[in-house]
mmCIF file of C-alpha atoms and ligand atoms in Angstrom:
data_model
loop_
_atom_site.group_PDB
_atom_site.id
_atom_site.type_symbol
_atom_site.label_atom_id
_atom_site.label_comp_id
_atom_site.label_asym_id
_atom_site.label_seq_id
_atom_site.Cartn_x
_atom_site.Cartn_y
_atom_site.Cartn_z
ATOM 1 C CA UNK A 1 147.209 155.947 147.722
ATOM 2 C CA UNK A 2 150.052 158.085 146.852
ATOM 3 C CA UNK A 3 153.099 157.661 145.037
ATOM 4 C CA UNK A 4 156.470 157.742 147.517
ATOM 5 C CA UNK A 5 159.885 157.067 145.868
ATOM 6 C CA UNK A 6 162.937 156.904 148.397
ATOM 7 C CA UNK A 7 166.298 156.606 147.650
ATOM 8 C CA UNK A 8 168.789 154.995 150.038
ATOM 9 C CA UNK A 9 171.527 157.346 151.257
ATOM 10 C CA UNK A 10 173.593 154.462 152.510
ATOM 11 C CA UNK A 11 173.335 151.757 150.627
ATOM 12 C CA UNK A 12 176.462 150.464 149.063
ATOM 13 C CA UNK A 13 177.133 149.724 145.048
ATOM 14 C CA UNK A 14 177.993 146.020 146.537
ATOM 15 C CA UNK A 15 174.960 145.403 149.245
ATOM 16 C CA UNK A 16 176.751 142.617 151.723
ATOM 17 C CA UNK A 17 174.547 139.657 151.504
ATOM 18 C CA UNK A 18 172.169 138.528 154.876
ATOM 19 C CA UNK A 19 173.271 136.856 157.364
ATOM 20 C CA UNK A 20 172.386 133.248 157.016
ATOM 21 C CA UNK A 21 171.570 133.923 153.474
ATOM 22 C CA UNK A 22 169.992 130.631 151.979
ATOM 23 C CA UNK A 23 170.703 131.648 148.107
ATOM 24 C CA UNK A 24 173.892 130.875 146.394
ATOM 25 C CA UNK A 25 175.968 134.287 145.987
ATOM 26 C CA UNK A 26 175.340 134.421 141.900
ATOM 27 C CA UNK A 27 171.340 133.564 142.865
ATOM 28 C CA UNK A 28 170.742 136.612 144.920
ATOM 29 C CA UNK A 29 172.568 138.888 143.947
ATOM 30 C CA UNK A 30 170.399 138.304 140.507
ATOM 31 C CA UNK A 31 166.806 138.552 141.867
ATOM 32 C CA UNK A 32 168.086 141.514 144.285
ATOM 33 C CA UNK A 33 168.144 143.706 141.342
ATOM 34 C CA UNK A 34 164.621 143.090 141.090
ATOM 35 C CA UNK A 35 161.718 144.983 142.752
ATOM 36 C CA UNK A 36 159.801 142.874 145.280
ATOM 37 C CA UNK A 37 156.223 143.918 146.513
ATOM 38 C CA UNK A 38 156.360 143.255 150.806
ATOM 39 C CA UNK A 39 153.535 144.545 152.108
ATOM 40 C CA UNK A 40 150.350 145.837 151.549
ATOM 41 C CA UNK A 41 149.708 149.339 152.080
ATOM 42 C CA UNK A 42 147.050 148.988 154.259
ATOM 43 C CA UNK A 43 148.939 146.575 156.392
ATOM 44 C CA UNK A 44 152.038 149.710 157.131
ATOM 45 C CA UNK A 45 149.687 151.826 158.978
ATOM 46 C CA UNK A 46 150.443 153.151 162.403
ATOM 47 C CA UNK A 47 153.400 150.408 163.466
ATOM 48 C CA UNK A 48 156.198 149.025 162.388
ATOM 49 C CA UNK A 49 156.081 145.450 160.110
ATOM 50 C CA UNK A 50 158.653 143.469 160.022
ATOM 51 C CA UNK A 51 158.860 140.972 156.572
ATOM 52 C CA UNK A 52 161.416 139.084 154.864
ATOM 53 C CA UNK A 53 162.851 139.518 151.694
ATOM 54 C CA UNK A 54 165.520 137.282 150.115
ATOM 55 C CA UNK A 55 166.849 136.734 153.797
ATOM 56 C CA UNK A 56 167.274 140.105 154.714
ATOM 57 C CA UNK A 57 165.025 140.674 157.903
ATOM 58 C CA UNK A 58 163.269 144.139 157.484
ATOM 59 C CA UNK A 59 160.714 146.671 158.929
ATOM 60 C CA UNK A 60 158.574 149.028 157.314
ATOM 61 C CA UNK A 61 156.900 151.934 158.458
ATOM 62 C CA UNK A 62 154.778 155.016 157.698
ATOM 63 C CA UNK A 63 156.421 158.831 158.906
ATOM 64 C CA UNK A 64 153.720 160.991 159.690
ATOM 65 C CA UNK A 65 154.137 162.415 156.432
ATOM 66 C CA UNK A 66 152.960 159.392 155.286
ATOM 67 C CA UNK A 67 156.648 157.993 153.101
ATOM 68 C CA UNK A 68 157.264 154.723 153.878
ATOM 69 C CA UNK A 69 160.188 153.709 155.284
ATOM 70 C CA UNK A 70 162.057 149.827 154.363
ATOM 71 C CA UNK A 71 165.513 149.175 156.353
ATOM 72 C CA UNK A 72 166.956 146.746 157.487
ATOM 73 C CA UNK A 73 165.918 145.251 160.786
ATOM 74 C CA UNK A 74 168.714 145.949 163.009
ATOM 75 C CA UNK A 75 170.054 148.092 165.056
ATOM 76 C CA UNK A 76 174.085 148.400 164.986
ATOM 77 C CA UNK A 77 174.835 149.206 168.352
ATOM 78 C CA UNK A 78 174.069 146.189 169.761
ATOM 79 C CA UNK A 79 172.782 143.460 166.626
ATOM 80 C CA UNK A 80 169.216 143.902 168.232
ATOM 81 C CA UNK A 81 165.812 143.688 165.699
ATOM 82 C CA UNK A 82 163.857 147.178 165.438
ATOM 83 C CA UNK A 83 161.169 144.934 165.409
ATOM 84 C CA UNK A 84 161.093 144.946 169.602
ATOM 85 C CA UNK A 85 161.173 148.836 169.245
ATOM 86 C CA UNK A 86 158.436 151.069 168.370
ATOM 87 C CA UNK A 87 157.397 154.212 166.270
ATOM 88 C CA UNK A 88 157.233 157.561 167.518
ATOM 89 C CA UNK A 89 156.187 160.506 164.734
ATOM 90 C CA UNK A 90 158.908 159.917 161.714
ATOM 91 C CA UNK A 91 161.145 157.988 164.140
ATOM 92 C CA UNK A 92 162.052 154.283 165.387
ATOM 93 C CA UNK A 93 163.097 153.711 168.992
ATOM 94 C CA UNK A 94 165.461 150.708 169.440
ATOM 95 C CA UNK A 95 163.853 148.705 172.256
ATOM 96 C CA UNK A 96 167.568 148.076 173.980
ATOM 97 C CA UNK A 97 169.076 151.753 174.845
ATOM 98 C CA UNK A 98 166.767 153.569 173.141
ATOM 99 C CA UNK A 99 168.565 154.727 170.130
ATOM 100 C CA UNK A 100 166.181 156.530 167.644
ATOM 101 C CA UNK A 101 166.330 156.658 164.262
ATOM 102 C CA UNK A 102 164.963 159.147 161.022
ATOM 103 C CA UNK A 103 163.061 158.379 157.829
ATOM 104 C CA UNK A 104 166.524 158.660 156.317
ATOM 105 C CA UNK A 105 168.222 156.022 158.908
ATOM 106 C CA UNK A 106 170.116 158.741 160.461
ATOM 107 C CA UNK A 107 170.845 158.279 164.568
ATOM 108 C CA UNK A 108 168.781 161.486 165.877
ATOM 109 C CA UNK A 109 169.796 160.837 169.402
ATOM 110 C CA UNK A 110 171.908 158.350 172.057
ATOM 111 C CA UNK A 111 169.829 159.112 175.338
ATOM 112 C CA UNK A 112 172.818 157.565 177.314
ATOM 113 C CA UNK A 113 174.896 160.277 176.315
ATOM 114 C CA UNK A 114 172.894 163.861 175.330
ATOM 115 C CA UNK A 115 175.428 165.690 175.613
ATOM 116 C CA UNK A 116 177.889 163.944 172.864
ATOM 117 C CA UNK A 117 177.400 164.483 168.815
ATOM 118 C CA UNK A 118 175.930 161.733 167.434
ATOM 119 C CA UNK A 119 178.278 159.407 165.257
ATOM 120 C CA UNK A 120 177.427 160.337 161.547
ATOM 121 C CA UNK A 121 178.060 156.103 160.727
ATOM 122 C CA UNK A 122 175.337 155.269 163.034
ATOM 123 C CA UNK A 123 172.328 154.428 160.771
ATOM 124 C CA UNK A 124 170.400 152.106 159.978
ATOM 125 C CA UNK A 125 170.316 150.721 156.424
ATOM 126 C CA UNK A 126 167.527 151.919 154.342
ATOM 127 C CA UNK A 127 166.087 150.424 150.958
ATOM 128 C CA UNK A 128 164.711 151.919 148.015
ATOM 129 C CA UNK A 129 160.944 151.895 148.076
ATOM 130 C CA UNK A 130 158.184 152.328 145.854
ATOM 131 C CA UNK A 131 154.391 152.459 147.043
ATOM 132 C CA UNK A 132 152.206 152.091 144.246
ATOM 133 C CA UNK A 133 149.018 150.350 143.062
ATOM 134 C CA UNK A 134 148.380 149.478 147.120
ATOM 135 C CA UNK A 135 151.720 147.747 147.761
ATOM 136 C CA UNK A 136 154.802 148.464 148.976
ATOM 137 C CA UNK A 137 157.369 147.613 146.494
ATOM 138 C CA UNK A 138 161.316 147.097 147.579
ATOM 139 C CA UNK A 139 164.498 146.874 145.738
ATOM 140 C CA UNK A 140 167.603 145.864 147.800
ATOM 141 C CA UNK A 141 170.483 146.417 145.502
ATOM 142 C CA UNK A 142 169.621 149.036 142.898
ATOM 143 C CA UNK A 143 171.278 148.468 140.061
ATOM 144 C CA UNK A 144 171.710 152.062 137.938
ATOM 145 C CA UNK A 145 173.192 151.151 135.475
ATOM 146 C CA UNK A 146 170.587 148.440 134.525
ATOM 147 C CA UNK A 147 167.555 149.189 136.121
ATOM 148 C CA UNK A 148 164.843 147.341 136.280
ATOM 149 C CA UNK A 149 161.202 148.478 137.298
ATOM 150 C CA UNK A 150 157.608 147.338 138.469
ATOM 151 C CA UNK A 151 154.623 146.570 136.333
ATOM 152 C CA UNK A 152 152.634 148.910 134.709
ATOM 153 C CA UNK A 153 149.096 147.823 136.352
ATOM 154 C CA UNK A 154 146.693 150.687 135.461
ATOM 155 C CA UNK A 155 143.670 149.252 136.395
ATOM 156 C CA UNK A 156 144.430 149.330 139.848
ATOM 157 C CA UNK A 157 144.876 153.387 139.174
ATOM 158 C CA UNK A 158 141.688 153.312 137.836
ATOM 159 C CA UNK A 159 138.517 154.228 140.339
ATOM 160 C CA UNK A 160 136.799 151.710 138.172
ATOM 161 C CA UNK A 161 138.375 148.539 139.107
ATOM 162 C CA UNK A 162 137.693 147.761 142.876
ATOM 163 C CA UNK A 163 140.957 146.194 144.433
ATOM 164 C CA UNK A 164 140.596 142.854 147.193
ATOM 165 C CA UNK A 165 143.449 141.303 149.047
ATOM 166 C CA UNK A 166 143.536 139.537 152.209
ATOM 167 C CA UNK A 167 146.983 139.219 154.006
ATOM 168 C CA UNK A 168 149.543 137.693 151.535
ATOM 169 C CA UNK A 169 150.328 133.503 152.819
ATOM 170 C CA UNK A 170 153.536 132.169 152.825
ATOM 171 C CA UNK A 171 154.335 129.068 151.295
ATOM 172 C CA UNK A 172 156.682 126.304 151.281
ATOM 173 C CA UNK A 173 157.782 126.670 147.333
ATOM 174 C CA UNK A 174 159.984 128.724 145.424
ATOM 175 C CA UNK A 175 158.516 131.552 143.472
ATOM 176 C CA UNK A 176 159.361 130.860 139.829
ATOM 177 C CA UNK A 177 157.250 126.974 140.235
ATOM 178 C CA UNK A 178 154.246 129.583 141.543
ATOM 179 C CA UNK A 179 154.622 131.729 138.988
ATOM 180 C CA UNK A 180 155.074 129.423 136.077
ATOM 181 C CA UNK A 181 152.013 127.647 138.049
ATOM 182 C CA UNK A 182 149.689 131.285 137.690
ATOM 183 C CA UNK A 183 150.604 130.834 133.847
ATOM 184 C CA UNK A 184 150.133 127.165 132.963
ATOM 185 C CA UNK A 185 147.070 126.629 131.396
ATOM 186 C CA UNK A 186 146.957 122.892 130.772
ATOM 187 C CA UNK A 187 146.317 122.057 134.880
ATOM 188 C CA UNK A 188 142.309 123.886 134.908
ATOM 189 C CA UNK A 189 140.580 120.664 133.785
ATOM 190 C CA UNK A 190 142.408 119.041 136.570
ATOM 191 C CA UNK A 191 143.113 120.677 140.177
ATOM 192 C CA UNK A 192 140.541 123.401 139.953
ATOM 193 C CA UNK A 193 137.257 121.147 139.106
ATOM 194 C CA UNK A 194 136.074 122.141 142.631
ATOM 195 C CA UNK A 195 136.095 125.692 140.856
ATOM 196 C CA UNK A 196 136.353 126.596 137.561
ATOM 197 C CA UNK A 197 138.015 123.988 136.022
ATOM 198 C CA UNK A 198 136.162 122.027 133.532
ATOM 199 C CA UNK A 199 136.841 117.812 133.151
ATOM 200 C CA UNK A 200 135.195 118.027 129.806
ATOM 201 C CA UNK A 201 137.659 120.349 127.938
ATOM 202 C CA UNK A 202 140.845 119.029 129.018
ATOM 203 C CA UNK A 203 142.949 120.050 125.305
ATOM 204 C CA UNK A 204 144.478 122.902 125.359
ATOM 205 C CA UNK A 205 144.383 124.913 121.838
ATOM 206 C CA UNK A 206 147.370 125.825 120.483
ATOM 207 C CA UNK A 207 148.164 129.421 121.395
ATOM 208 C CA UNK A 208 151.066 132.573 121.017
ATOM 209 C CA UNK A 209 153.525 133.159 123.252
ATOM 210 C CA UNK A 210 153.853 137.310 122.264
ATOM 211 C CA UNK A 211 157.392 138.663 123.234
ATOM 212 C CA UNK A 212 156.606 142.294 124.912
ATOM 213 C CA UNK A 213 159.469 144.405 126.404
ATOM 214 C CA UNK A 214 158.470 143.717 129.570
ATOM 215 C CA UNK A 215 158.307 139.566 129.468
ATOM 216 C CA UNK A 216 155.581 138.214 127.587
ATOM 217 C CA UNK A 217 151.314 138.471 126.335
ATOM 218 C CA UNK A 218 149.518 135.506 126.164
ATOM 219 C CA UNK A 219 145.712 135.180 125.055
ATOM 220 C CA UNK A 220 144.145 131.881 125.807
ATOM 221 C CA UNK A 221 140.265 131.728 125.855
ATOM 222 C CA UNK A 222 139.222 128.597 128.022
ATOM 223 C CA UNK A 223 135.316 126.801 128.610
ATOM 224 C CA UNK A 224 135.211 127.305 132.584
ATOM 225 C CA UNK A 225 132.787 125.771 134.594
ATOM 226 C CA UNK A 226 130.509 128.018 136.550
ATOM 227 C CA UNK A 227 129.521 127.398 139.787
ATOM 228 C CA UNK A 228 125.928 127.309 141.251
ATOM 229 C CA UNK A 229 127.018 129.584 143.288
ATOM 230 C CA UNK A 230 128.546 131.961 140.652
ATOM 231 C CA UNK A 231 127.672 135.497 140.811
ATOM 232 C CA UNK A 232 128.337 135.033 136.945
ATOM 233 C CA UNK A 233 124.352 133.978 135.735
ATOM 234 C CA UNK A 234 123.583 130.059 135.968
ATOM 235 C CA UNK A 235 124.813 128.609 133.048
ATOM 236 C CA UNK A 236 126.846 125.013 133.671
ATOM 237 C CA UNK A 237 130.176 126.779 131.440
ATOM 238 C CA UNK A 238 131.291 129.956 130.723
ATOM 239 C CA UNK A 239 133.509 131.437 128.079
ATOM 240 C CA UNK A 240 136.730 132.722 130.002
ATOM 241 C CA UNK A 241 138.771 135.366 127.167
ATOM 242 C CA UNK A 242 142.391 135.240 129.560
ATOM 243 C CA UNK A 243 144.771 137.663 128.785
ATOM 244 C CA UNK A 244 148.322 137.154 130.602
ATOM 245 C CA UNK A 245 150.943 140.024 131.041
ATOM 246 C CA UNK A 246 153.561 138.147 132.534
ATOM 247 C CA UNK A 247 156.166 140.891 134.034
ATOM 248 C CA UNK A 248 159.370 139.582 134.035
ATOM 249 C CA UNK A 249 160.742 137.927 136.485
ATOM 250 C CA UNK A 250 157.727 136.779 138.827
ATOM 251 C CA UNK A 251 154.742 139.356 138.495
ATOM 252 C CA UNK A 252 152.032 138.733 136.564
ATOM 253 C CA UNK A 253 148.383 139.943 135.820
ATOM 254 C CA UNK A 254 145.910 137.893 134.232
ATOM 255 C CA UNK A 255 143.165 139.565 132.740
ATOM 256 C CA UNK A 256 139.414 137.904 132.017
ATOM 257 C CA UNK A 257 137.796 139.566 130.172
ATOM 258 C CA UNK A 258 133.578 138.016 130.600
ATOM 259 C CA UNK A 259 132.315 140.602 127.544
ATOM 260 C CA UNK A 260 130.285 143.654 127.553
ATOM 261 C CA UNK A 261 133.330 145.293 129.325
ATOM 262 C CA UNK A 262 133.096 143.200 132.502
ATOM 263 C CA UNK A 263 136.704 142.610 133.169
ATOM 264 C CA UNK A 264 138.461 140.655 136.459
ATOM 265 C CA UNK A 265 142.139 140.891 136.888
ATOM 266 C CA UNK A 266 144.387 138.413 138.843
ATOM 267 C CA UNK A 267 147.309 139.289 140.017
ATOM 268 C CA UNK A 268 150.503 137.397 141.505
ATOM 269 C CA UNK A 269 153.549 138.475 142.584
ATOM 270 C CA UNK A 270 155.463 135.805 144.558
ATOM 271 C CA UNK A 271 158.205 137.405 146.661
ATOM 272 C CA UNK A 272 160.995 135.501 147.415
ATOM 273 C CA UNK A 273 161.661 135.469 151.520
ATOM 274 C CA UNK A 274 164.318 132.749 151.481
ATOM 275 C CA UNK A 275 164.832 130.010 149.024
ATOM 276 C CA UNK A 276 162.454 127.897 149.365
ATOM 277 C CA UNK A 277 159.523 130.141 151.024
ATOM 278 C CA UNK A 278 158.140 132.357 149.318
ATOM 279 C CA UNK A 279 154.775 135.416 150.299
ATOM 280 C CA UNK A 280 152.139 135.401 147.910
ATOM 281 C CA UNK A 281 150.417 138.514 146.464
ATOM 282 C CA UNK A 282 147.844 137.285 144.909
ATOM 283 C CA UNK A 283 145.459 140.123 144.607
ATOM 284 C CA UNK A 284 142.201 140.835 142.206
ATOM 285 C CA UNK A 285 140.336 143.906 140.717
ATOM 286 C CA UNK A 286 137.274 143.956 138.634
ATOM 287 C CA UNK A 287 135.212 146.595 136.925
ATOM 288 C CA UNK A 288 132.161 144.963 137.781
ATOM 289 C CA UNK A 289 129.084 143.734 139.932
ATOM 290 C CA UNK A 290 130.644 145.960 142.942
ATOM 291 C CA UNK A 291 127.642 144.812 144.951
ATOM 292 C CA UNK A 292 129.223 141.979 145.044
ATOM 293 C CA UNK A 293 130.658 141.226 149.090
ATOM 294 C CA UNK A 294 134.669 141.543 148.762
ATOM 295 C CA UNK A 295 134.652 138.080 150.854
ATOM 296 C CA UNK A 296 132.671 136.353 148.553
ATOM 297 C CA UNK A 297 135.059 137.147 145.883
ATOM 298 C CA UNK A 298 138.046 136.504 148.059
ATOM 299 C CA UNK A 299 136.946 133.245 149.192
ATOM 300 C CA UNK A 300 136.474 132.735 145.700
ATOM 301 C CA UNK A 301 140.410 132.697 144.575
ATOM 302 C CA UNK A 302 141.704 131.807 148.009
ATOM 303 C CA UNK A 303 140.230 128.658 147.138
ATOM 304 C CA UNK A 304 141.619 128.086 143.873
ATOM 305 C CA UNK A 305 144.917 129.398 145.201
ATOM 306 C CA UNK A 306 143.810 126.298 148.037
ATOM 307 C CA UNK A 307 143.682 123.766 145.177
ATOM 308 C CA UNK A 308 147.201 124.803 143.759
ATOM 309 C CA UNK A 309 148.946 124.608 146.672
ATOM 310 C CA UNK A 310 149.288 121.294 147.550
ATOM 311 C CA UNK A 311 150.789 120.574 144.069
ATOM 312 C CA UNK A 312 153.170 123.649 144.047
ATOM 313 C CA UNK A 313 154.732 123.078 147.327
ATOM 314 C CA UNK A 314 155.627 119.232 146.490
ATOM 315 C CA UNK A 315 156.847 119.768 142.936
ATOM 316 C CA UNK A 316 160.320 118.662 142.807
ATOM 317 C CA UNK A 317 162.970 119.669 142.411
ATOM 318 C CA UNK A 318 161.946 122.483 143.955
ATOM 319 C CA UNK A 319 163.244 124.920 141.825
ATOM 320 C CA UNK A 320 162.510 126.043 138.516
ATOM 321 C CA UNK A 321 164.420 124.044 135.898
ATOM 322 C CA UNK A 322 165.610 126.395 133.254
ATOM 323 C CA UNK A 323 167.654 124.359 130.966
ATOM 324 C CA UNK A 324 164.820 123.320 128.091
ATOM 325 C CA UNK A 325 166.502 119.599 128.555
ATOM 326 C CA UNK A 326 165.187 119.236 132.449
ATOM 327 C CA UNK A 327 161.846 117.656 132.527
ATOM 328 C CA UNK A 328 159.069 117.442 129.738
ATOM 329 C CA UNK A 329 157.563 119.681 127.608
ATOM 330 C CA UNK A 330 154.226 119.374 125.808
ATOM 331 C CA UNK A 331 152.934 122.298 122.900
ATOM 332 C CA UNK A 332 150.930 123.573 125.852
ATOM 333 C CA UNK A 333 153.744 124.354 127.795
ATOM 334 C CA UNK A 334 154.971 126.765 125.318
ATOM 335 C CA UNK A 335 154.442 129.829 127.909
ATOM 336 C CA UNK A 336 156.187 127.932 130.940
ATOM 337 C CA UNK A 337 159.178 127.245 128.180
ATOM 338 C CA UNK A 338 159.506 130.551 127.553
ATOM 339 C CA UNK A 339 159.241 131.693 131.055
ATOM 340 C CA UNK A 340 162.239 129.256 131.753
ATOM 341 C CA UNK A 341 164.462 130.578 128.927
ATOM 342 C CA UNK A 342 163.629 134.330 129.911
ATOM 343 C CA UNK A 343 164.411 133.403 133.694
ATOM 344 C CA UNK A 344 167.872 131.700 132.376
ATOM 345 C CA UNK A 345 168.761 134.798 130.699
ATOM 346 C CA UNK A 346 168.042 136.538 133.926
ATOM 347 C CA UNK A 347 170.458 134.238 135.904
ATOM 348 C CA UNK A 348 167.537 133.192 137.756
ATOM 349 C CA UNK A 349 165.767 129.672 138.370
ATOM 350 C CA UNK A 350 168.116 126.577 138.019
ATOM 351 C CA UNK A 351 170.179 125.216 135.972
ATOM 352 C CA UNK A 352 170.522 121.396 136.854
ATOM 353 C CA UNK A 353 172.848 120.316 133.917
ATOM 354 C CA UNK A 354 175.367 123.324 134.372
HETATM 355 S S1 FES B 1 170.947 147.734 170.459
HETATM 356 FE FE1 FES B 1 169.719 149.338 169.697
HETATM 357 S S2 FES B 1 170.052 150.930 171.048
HETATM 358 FE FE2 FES B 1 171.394 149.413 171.755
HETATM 359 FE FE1 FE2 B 2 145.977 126.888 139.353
#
């Protein structure tokens, strides 16, 4: 899938916060900096989607040129959701008077009055976009003078790796206890025994915590349990090398590496859609056994993702607790520790004794 970069020609250095915005001020205006995947790029095909990010209601689309299109969901004559309209070529039809509207949120045309100029104001706001890797990546306040980017994922650039989604779930969680949840390495041995965790190796080796430009490396080699089932030979365990590239401040590939060059990469990218709900895209690729069915596989993680969800959503407080002195740390917390120190820095996550 190609590469489409948009730049909004109406956004404003200070974007006005949603409407019934759930995040303090401070809060969103620090993860709206950030670049948010939405959608799948196989889910923007012919019609308009309408998603959620940090509050602000949106739709995407897909011109005929195939650029995709993020703005926000409304049309300003009359406060009404594009999401009733529909697509026609490169343009959205407001469902209420018709209004229709460009790639570049430019009015085109006000059937009730043809023969009148159309106002140059009347557009609807448009959001930087990025479609890369198969998602469709959004930024709603670009900051220039500190930008910030998306991962560098090359496997999923690579005709090698063979990339498996199904439609991202929502949850009732924030996204930094799901992503410091993708990185913890201590729970294996004890939510995902009806996968690949194994009860028998419950310690947790002392491991780095490696500093990278982007957020952080960790290696961490862990004894899984392999299922009868496994597509991975029959032995009762089997040697898991895990390599996390955690992409500061909530995307994050995890790499396993099962030798001979047979590598399966995990990804998860928890977008925030209001404060305390929060789209999963928790997506794999692998270089390997492509005869494999895609559902098999998918089943496969949706349900480990099935035995972390229960905890995740009824952690509490709900948010992620970034002073050090909030709740407990043990040595094999070191990479959720220094998740929660980066996210402070960031202005994200909580700070309960502020
Ligand atoms: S509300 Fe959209 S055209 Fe009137
Ligand atoms: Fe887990």
């Amino acid at each position: 899938m190609s590469t489409t970069v948009q730049s909004p020609p109406n956004s404003a250095p200070q974007v006005a916060l949603p409407i019934h915005c759930t995040f303090e001020e401070t809060e969103w205006r620090a993860l709206a900096r950030h670049w948010f995947p939405i959608a799948y790029s196989d889910e923007v095909v012919d019609k308009p989607l309408a998603r959620t990010l940090l509050d602000q209601e949106l739709i995407v689309y897909r011109t005929t040129g195939k650029q995709v299109v993020v703005a926000r969901d409304l049309c300003i004559h009359r406060g009404v959701p594009m999401r009733h309209g529909w697509q026609e070529g490169d343009e959205l039809i407001c469902a209420y008077h018709g209004f229709r509207y460009g790639a570049d949120g430019r009015c085109t045309k006000v059937p009730a009055q043809p023969d009148l100029p159309v106002p140059r104001k009347l557009c609807l706001e448009t959001y930087a976009c990025i479609e890369r890797y198969g998602l469709i990546w959004t930024c709603l306040a670009v900051d220039s003078d500190h930008p910030t980017s998306i991962p560098d994922w090359p496997e999923l650039e690579d005709p090698a790796f063979l990339m498996m989604h199904d439609p991202p779930p929502e949850w009732n969680a924030t996204p930094g206890r799901q992503l410091e949840n993708f990185i913890d390495v201590g729970h294996f041995s004890w939510i995902h025994t009806g996968t690949f965790g194994n009860r028998e190796r419950p310690e947790v080796a002392p491991y780095e915590v490696e500093k990278r430009p982007y957020g952080f490396h960790v290696e961490y080699p862990y004894l899984a349990a392999n299922s009868a089932d496994s597509a991975l030979g029959d032995s009762p365990t089997i040697q898991r090398w895990m390599a996390y590239d955690l992409h500061l401040p909530l995307a994050c590939r995890l790499t396993v590496d099962y030798g001979e060059g047979r590598k399966h990469c995990i990804f998860d990218a928890p977008t925030p859609v209001s404060k305390k709900r929060t789209r999963i895209f928790f997506f794999i690729a692998r270089n390997f056994d492509h005869h494999v069915p895609t559902r098999q596989l998918l089943d496969w993680e949706n349900s480990i993702l099935a035995e972390d969800k229960p905890i995740v959503e009824s952690q509490r407080p709900e948010e992620l607790p970034v002073d050090l002195s909030e709740e407990f740390h043990i040595r094999s917390d070191r990479f959720a520790t220094a998740y929660r120190s980066a996210m402070k820095g960031l202005g994200l996550g909580k700070n309960y004794s502020a």
